[in-house]
Structure formats: structure tokens, C-alpha cells
PDB file of C-alpha atoms in Angstrom:
ATOM      1  CA  MET A  25      -0.088  -0.043   0.046  1.00  0.00           C
ATOM      2  CA  ASP A  26       2.869   2.343   0.797  1.00  0.00           C
ATOM      3  CA  ARG A  27       4.300   1.857  -2.796  1.00  0.00           C
ATOM      4  CA  ARG A  28       0.800   2.617  -4.224  1.00  0.00           C
ATOM      5  CA  ARG A  29       0.368   5.632  -2.267  1.00  0.00           C
ATOM      6  CA  ASP A  30       3.909   6.909  -3.161  1.00  0.00           C
ATOM      7  CA  ALA A  31       3.104   6.028  -6.863  1.00  0.00           C
ATOM      8  CA  LEU A  32      -0.303   8.139  -6.719  1.00  0.00           C
ATOM      9  CA  ALA A  33       1.493  10.923  -4.872  1.00  0.00           C
ATOM     10  CA  GLY A  34       4.228  11.128  -7.446  1.00  0.00           C
ATOM     11  CA  HIS A  35       1.484  11.054 -10.410  1.00  0.00           C
ATOM     12  CA  ALA A  36      -0.374  13.649  -8.794  1.00  0.00           C
ATOM     13  CA  CYS A  37       2.869  15.899  -8.331  1.00  0.00           C
ATOM     14  CA  VAL A  38       3.459  15.501 -12.108  1.00  0.00           C
ATOM     15  CA  ARG A  39      -0.062  16.383 -12.876  1.00  0.00           C
ATOM     16  CA  ALA A  40       0.192  19.558 -10.646  1.00  0.00           C
ATOM     17  CA  GLY A  41       3.210  20.721 -12.392  1.00  0.00           C
ATOM     18  CA  CYS A  42       5.672  19.968  -9.568  1.00  0.00           C
ATOM     19  CA  VAL A  43       8.029  18.132 -11.969  1.00  0.00           C
ATOM     20  CA  ARG A  44       9.529  20.643 -14.334  1.00  0.00           C
ATOM     21  CA  LEU A  45      11.259  18.946 -17.168  1.00  0.00           C
ATOM     22  CA  PRO A  46      11.985  20.195 -20.621  1.00  0.00           C
ATOM     23  CA  CYS A  47       9.842  18.779 -23.350  1.00  0.00           C
ATOM     24  CA  ARG A  48      11.793  17.530 -26.632  1.00  0.00           C
ATOM     25  CA  GLN A  49      10.332  16.572 -29.920  1.00  0.00           C
ATOM     26  CA  GLN A  50      10.852  13.390 -31.630  1.00  0.00           C
ATOM     27  CA  LEU A  51      10.378  12.271 -35.247  1.00  0.00           C
ATOM     28  CA  ARG A  52       8.943   8.717 -35.363  1.00  0.00           C
ATOM     29  CA  ASN A  53       7.947   6.400 -38.334  1.00  0.00           C
ATOM     30  CA  VAL A  54       6.580   2.931 -38.504  1.00  0.00           C
ATOM     31  CA  GLY A  55       9.824   1.953 -40.380  1.00  0.00           C
ATOM     32  CA  VAL A  56      12.058   3.271 -37.731  1.00  0.00           C
ATOM     33  CA  LEU A  57      10.364   4.078 -34.303  1.00  0.00           C
ATOM     34  CA  SER A  58      12.725   6.893 -33.546  1.00  0.00           C
ATOM     35  CA  LEU A  59      14.112   8.716 -36.539  1.00  0.00           C
ATOM     36  CA  ALA A  60      15.341  12.024 -34.980  1.00  0.00           C
ATOM     37  CA  SER A  61      15.430  13.603 -31.580  1.00  0.00           C
ATOM     38  CA  GLU A  62      15.473  17.425 -30.672  1.00  0.00           C
ATOM     39  CA  CYS A  63      18.543  19.090 -29.187  1.00  0.00           C
ATOM     40  CA  ARG A  64      18.827  21.735 -26.473  1.00  0.00           C
ATOM     41  CA  HIS A  65      18.964  24.214 -29.412  1.00  0.00           C
ATOM     42  CA  GLY A  66      15.688  23.187 -30.796  1.00  0.00           C
ATOM     43  CA  TYR A  67      16.937  21.172 -33.889  1.00  0.00           C
ATOM     44  CA  LEU A  68      16.028  17.693 -34.903  1.00  0.00           C
ATOM     45  CA  HIS A  69      19.007  15.396 -35.446  1.00  0.00           C
ATOM     46  CA  LEU A  70      18.751  12.450 -37.626  1.00  0.00           C
ATOM     47  CA  LYS A  71      19.960   9.192 -36.003  1.00  0.00           C
ATOM     48  CA  SER A  72      21.905   8.308 -39.160  1.00  0.00           C
ATOM     49  CA  ASP A  73      23.542   5.355 -37.511  1.00  0.00           C
ATOM     50  CA  TRP A  74      19.930   3.779 -37.588  1.00  0.00           C
ATOM     51  CA  ALA A  75      18.563   5.091 -40.650  1.00  0.00           C
ATOM     52  CA  ILE A  76      19.172   7.111 -43.856  1.00  0.00           C
ATOM     53  CA  LEU A  77      16.674   9.812 -45.007  1.00  0.00           C
ATOM     54  CA  GLU A  78      16.923  10.866 -48.587  1.00  0.00           C
ATOM     55  CA  PRO A  79      15.007  13.960 -49.665  1.00  0.00           C
ATOM     56  CA  VAL A  80      14.095  13.595 -53.443  1.00  0.00           C
ATOM     57  CA  ASP A  81      12.254  15.690 -56.109  1.00  0.00           C
ATOM     58  CA  CYS A  82       9.264  14.512 -58.070  1.00  0.00           C
ATOM     59  CA  HIS A  83      11.520  12.489 -60.393  1.00  0.00           C
ATOM     60  CA  GLY A  84      13.204  10.619 -57.496  1.00  0.00           C
ATOM     61  CA  ASN A  85      16.451  12.569 -57.566  1.00  0.00           C
ATOM     62  CA  THR A  86      18.293  13.571 -54.296  1.00  0.00           C
ATOM     63  CA  VAL A  87      17.814  17.240 -53.636  1.00  0.00           C
ATOM     64  CA  PRO A  88      20.808  19.336 -52.283  1.00  0.00           C
ATOM     65  CA  PRO A  89      21.157  20.066 -48.466  1.00  0.00           C
ATOM     66  CA  GLY A  90      18.871  22.788 -47.300  1.00  0.00           C
ATOM     67  CA  THR A  91      16.215  22.023 -49.892  1.00  0.00           C
ATOM     68  CA  ALA A  92      13.028  20.359 -49.090  1.00  0.00           C
ATOM     69  CA  GLY A  93      12.229  17.460 -51.292  1.00  0.00           C
ATOM     70  CA  THR A  94       8.847  16.537 -52.764  1.00  0.00           C
ATOM     71  CA  THR A  95       8.938  13.257 -50.768  1.00  0.00           C
ATOM     72  CA  THR A  96      11.515  11.301 -48.680  1.00  0.00           C
ATOM     73  CA  LEU A  97      12.990   7.822 -49.099  1.00  0.00           C
ATOM     74  CA  LEU A  98      13.868   5.960 -45.951  1.00  0.00           C
ATOM     75  CA  LYS A  99      16.480   3.201 -45.432  1.00  0.00           C
ATOM     76  CA  ASN A 100      16.545   1.175 -42.262  1.00  0.00           C
ATOM     77  CA  LEU A 101      20.038   0.253 -41.141  1.00  0.00           C
ATOM     78  CA  ALA A 102      18.941  -1.524 -38.105  1.00  0.00           C
ATOM     79  CA  ASN A 103      16.330  -4.072 -39.192  1.00  0.00           C
ATOM     80  CA  HIS A 104      18.332  -7.033 -40.583  1.00  0.00           C
ATOM     81  CA  LEU A 105      15.316  -9.299 -40.730  1.00  0.00           C
ATOM     82  CA  GLN A 106      13.130  -7.153 -42.866  1.00  0.00           C
ATOM     83  CA  PRO A 107      15.284  -4.462 -44.549  1.00  0.00           C
ATOM     84  CA  ILE A 108      13.640  -1.188 -45.536  1.00  0.00           C
ATOM     85  CA  ILE A 109      15.444   0.241 -48.604  1.00  0.00           C
ATOM     86  CA  ARG A 110      14.406   3.502 -50.208  1.00  0.00           C
ATOM     87  CA  TYR A 111      10.950   3.279 -48.928  1.00  0.00           C
ATOM     88  CA  ASP A 112       8.679   6.429 -49.736  1.00  0.00           C
ATOM     89  CA  ILE A 113       7.293   7.663 -46.366  1.00  0.00           C
ATOM     90  CA  GLY A 114       5.424  10.613 -47.874  1.00  0.00           C
ATOM     91  CA  ASP A 115       7.235  13.227 -45.673  1.00  0.00           C
ATOM     92  CA  ARG A 116       8.826  16.523 -46.897  1.00  0.00           C
ATOM     93  CA  VAL A 117      12.025  17.058 -45.060  1.00  0.00           C
ATOM     94  CA  SER A 118      15.335  18.867 -45.785  1.00  0.00           C
ATOM     95  CA  LEU A 119      18.765  17.960 -44.425  1.00  0.00           C
ATOM     96  CA  GLN A 120      20.856  21.012 -43.190  1.00  0.00           C
ATOM     97  CA  ALA A 121      24.370  21.555 -44.114  1.00  0.00           C
ATOM     98  CA  GLY A 122      26.839  22.240 -41.456  1.00  0.00           C
ATOM     99  CA  PRO A 123      27.326  21.354 -37.749  1.00  0.00           C
ATOM    100  CA  CYS A 124      24.950  22.222 -34.994  1.00  0.00           C
ATOM    101  CA  ALA A 125      25.771  24.452 -32.051  1.00  0.00           C
ATOM    102  CA  CYS A 126      25.012  21.790 -29.621  1.00  0.00           C
ATOM    103  CA  GLY A 127      28.102  19.781 -30.813  1.00  0.00           C
ATOM    104  CA  SER A 128      26.214  16.786 -32.180  1.00  0.00           C
ATOM    105  CA  ALA A 129      27.717  15.109 -35.228  1.00  0.00           C
ATOM    106  CA  LEU A 130      24.298  13.791 -36.354  1.00  0.00           C
ATOM    107  CA  PRO A 131      22.822  15.598 -39.378  1.00  0.00           C
ATOM    108  CA  MET A 132      20.198  18.335 -38.697  1.00  0.00           C
ATOM    109  CA  LEU A 133      16.728  17.773 -40.050  1.00  0.00           C
ATOM    110  CA  SER A 134      13.756  20.129 -40.850  1.00  0.00           C
ATOM    111  CA  VAL A 135      10.393  18.730 -41.300  1.00  0.00           C
ATOM    112  CA  GLN A 136       7.736  20.481 -43.483  1.00  0.00           C
ATOM    113  CA  GLY A 137       5.058  17.906 -43.252  1.00  0.00           C
ATOM    114  CA  ARG A 138       3.250  15.198 -45.055  1.00  0.00           C
ATOM    115  CA  CYS A 139       2.828  15.315 -49.034  1.00  0.00           C
ATOM    116  CA  ASP A 140      -0.301  13.292 -49.045  1.00  0.00           C
ATOM    117  CA  ASP A 141      -3.311  14.607 -50.988  1.00  0.00           C
ATOM    118  CA  THR A 142      -5.699  16.407 -48.832  1.00  0.00           C
ATOM    119  CA  LEU A 143      -9.458  16.012 -49.299  1.00  0.00           C
ATOM    120  CA  GLN A 144     -10.927  19.380 -50.445  1.00  0.00           C
ATOM    121  CA  LEU A 145     -14.719  19.057 -49.463  1.00  0.00           C
ATOM    122  CA  GLY A 146     -17.513  21.574 -50.041  1.00  0.00           C
ATOM    123  CA  SER A 147     -19.792  22.739 -47.319  1.00  0.00           C
ATOM    124  CA  ARG A 148     -23.102  24.465 -46.977  1.00  0.00           C
ATOM    125  CA  SER A 149     -21.339  27.712 -46.161  1.00  0.00           C
ATOM    126  CA  ARG A 150     -19.331  27.326 -49.293  1.00  0.00           C
ATOM    127  CA  ARG A 151     -16.161  27.245 -47.578  1.00  0.00           C
ATOM    128  CA  THR A 152     -13.587  24.531 -48.211  1.00  0.00           C
ATOM    129  CA  VAL A 153     -13.173  21.811 -45.649  1.00  0.00           C
ATOM    130  CA  GLN A 154      -9.768  19.950 -45.624  1.00  0.00           C
ATOM    131  CA  VAL A 155      -9.493  16.518 -44.395  1.00  0.00           C
ATOM    132  CA  LEU A 156      -6.035  14.963 -43.857  1.00  0.00           C
ATOM    133  CA  PRO A 157      -5.778  11.184 -45.223  1.00  0.00           C
ATOM    134  CA  LEU A 158      -4.419  10.155 -41.693  1.00  0.00           C
ATOM    135  CA  ALA A 159      -7.354  11.495 -39.961  1.00  0.00           C
ATOM    136  CA  LEU A 160      -9.781   9.800 -42.342  1.00  0.00           C
ATOM    137  CA  SER A 161      -8.108   6.387 -42.265  1.00  0.00           C
ATOM    138  CA  THR A 162      -7.706   6.446 -38.460  1.00  0.00           C
ATOM    139  CA  VAL A 163     -11.589   6.924 -38.238  1.00  0.00           C
ATOM    140  CA  LEU A 164     -12.342   4.091 -40.681  1.00  0.00           C
ATOM    141  CA  GLU A 165     -10.049   1.756 -39.028  1.00  0.00           C
ATOM    142  CA  VAL A 166     -10.480   2.460 -35.504  1.00  0.00           C
ATOM    143  CA  ASP A 167     -14.290   3.312 -35.418  1.00  0.00           C
ATOM    144  CA  ALA A 168     -15.408   1.179 -38.294  1.00  0.00           C
ATOM    145  CA  GLY A 169     -13.021  -1.744 -38.153  1.00  0.00           C
ATOM    146  CA  LEU A 170     -12.255  -1.252 -41.881  1.00  0.00           C
ATOM    147  CA  PHE A 171      -9.024  -2.017 -43.315  1.00  0.00           C
ATOM    148  CA  ASP A 172      -7.420  -2.327 -46.891  1.00  0.00           C
ATOM    149  CA  PHE A 173      -9.836   0.173 -48.252  1.00  0.00           C
ATOM    150  CA  GLN A 174      -9.321   3.052 -50.879  1.00  0.00           C
ATOM    151  CA  VAL A 175     -11.183   6.500 -50.674  1.00  0.00           C
ATOM    152  CA  ILE A 176     -11.410   8.548 -53.918  1.00  0.00           C
ATOM    153  CA  GLN A 177     -12.772  12.005 -54.091  1.00  0.00           C
ATOM    154  CA  ARG A 178     -15.239  12.389 -57.229  1.00  0.00           C
ATOM    155  CA  GLY A 179     -16.172  15.826 -56.672  1.00  0.00           C
ATOM    156  CA  PRO A 180     -16.501  18.665 -54.116  1.00  0.00           C
ATOM    157  CA  ARG A 181     -19.218  16.569 -52.241  1.00  0.00           C
ATOM    158  CA  LYS A 182     -18.774  13.070 -53.625  1.00  0.00           C
ATOM    159  CA  LEU A 183     -16.531  10.182 -52.308  1.00  0.00           C
ATOM    160  CA  SER A 184     -16.301   6.616 -53.295  1.00  0.00           C
ATOM    161  CA  LEU A 185     -15.173   3.971 -50.781  1.00  0.00           C
ATOM    162  CA  SER A 186     -14.101   0.630 -52.045  1.00  0.00           C
ATOM    163  CA  ILE A 187     -12.821  -2.655 -50.760  1.00  0.00           C
ATOM    164  CA  GLY A 188     -11.437  -5.809 -52.420  1.00  0.00           C
ATOM    165  CA  ALA A 189     -13.822  -8.148 -50.479  1.00  0.00           C
ATOM    166  CA  HIS A 190     -17.351  -8.839 -51.620  1.00  0.00           C
ATOM    167  CA  GLY A 191     -20.408 -10.593 -50.275  1.00  0.00           C
ATOM    168  CA  THR A 192     -22.854  -9.953 -47.444  1.00  0.00           C
ATOM    169  CA  ALA A 193     -20.248  -9.308 -44.728  1.00  0.00           C
ATOM    170  CA  ALA A 194     -18.406  -6.900 -46.895  1.00  0.00           C
ATOM    171  CA  THR A 195     -21.524  -4.978 -47.792  1.00  0.00           C
ATOM    172  CA  ALA A 196     -22.346  -4.836 -43.955  1.00  0.00           C
ATOM    173  CA  ALA A 197     -18.984  -3.469 -43.290  1.00  0.00           C
ATOM    174  CA  LEU A 198     -19.108  -0.748 -45.953  1.00  0.00           C
ATOM    175  CA  ARG A 199     -22.555   0.131 -44.713  1.00  0.00           C
ATOM    176  CA  ARG A 200     -21.035   0.600 -41.250  1.00  0.00           C
ATOM    177  CA  ALA A 201     -17.984   2.552 -42.469  1.00  0.00           C
ATOM    178  CA  ARG A 202     -20.154   4.939 -44.472  1.00  0.00           C
ATOM    179  CA  GLY A 203     -22.291   5.870 -41.527  1.00  0.00           C
ATOM    180  CA  VAL A 204     -19.013   6.528 -39.427  1.00  0.00           C
ATOM    181  CA  LEU A 205     -17.299   8.283 -42.179  1.00  0.00           C
ATOM    182  CA  GLY A 206     -20.325  10.661 -42.588  1.00  0.00           C
ATOM    183  CA  ALA A 207     -20.597  11.357 -39.037  1.00  0.00           C
ATOM    184  CA  PHE A 208     -16.874  12.323 -38.938  1.00  0.00           C
ATOM    185  CA  LEU A 209     -17.166  14.553 -41.899  1.00  0.00           C
ATOM    186  CA  LYS A 210     -20.308  16.306 -40.425  1.00  0.00           C
ATOM    187  CA  LEU A 211     -18.288  17.147 -37.353  1.00  0.00           C
ATOM    188  CA  GLN A 212     -15.588  18.581 -39.569  1.00  0.00           C
ATOM    189  CA  GLY A 213     -18.156  21.001 -41.105  1.00  0.00           C
ATOM    190  CA  ALA A 214     -18.898  18.935 -44.382  1.00  0.00           C
ATOM    191  CA  PRO A 215     -22.307  17.372 -43.827  1.00  0.00           C
ATOM    192  CA  ASP A 216     -24.380  15.601 -46.577  1.00  0.00           C
ATOM    193  CA  ILE A 217     -21.435  14.291 -48.393  1.00  0.00           C
ATOM    194  CA  CYS A 218     -22.367  11.658 -50.970  1.00  0.00           C
ATOM    195  CA  ILE A 219     -20.389   8.359 -50.120  1.00  0.00           C
ATOM    196  CA  ARG A 220     -20.760   5.726 -52.849  1.00  0.00           C
ATOM    197  CA  CYS A 221     -19.560   2.167 -51.672  1.00  0.00           C
ATOM    198  CA  HIS A 222     -18.233  -0.488 -53.811  1.00  0.00           C
ATOM    199  CA  THR A 223     -17.242  -4.178 -53.064  1.00  0.00           C
ATOM    200  CA  GLY A 224     -15.209  -6.509 -55.150  1.00  0.00           C
ATOM    201  CA  GLN A 225     -12.807  -3.693 -56.184  1.00  0.00           C
ATOM    202  CA  PRO A 226      -9.179  -4.071 -54.955  1.00  0.00           C
ATOM    203  CA  PRO A 227      -7.499  -0.698 -54.099  1.00  0.00           C
ATOM    204  CA  ARG A 228      -5.393   0.732 -56.882  1.00  0.00           C
ATOM    205  CA  ARG A 229      -1.703   1.035 -55.733  1.00  0.00           C
ATOM    206  CA  GLY A 230       1.122   3.200 -57.076  1.00  0.00           C
ATOM    207  CA  ARG A 231       4.514   2.172 -58.099  1.00  0.00           C
ATOM    208  CA  SER A 232       5.606   2.000 -54.435  1.00  0.00           C
ATOM    209  CA  GLY A 233       3.011  -0.467 -53.462  1.00  0.00           C
ATOM    210  CA  LYS A 234       1.427   2.071 -51.123  1.00  0.00           C
ATOM    211  CA  LEU A 235      -2.267   2.971 -51.320  1.00  0.00           C
TER     212      LEU A 235
END
């Protein structure tokens, strides 16, 4: 009981702000759980002994230091069982030339964000509602239990939702997913979006194999 009381007291102390520790950013990715960490000067440093990040242009050519690429290719140096080589992670980053004032020899990294296509949906107020692909896929996966799907925007207020499976179970899963997605879009300010569902249509993949 004493240990439990001490643990609860420590937790309450942290919540009350008694423990003051600096917060540092980290860049994480599914391919490499910790890609970069922030130094005391506020710069992200790539863990180049674990991974290689290669910012490239729209033709796949490496861009010079200080220039943000169209996307970024990842090579995992630590995973010997399932190597990841020049995998397109969809992030826009730039590698900075020169050393950092913190003294770290690891390359400095600047992150501009994801380069995924953002849905531009119409609303009743005629303003454009932007929906990030990650938010949309999270809602369908977590709330609707739908995986291996594809959403395509067909117009300002039209979406198509397709999966490769077919049959009664697939139809029911899509019906549930359409309700979840419609409710989510309504909360974002885009109600009454027409969502057409299709079974038996495997998602079309790009050259990288990603949806």
C-alpha cells in the first residue's frame, strides 16, 4: 500500500506541475520508431546510425542540402530481418548542411510535413473543408474496423469508398463504414457528403506499392 500511495502521490505531483522537465520533440515512423530527436538548441538530429533519409524531387532525384524534397525515401540500417530500402514515407524534409551549435555530429533535419493529397470538400457555407488522409483512415480503421480500403474524391461533395472483399459481410462492413465516415465529416463541417460504396474492387496501388 505504501508503494501504491507513493506512486499516486508522484503522479499527482506531475499532474500539478511540480516536476519541471524540458519537453523535446521526436520524429517517429513505422519503419524506424525513432528517426530523430531534438537537441537543446531546438534542432532535430537524424539518427543516421540507425536510418538514412533521402529527400528527393518529383523524379526521385536527391535534392541538395537545405532544400525540401517532394517526398523522402527511408532506408532502415537496424532491421536485418526485414530490410527497408528507399521506402517512400510521404514526408517533406530537408537535411541541413553544417554542424549544430549543440556539438552533435548527427545531421540536422527540418520537417515540413506530409505530402499526402488532402481532401478538399465543399460545405453548406461554401467554404472548403480540408481533411487529412491520416485522420480519415484512422476513423475508418478504429471506429469502423475497416482495413485495406481506398477512398477517392469524385467531386466537391462526392466520395467513393471501395474494398476488395465482396459478399454479405463486406456489404455490411461498408454500410457501417459509410455511417462512421459521414458522421466524422459532419463534425468537420462537411455534412451531406455523398459516399458511394463498392465491394469487389481491390485498391489501386502506386509504383511504391502504397495505397
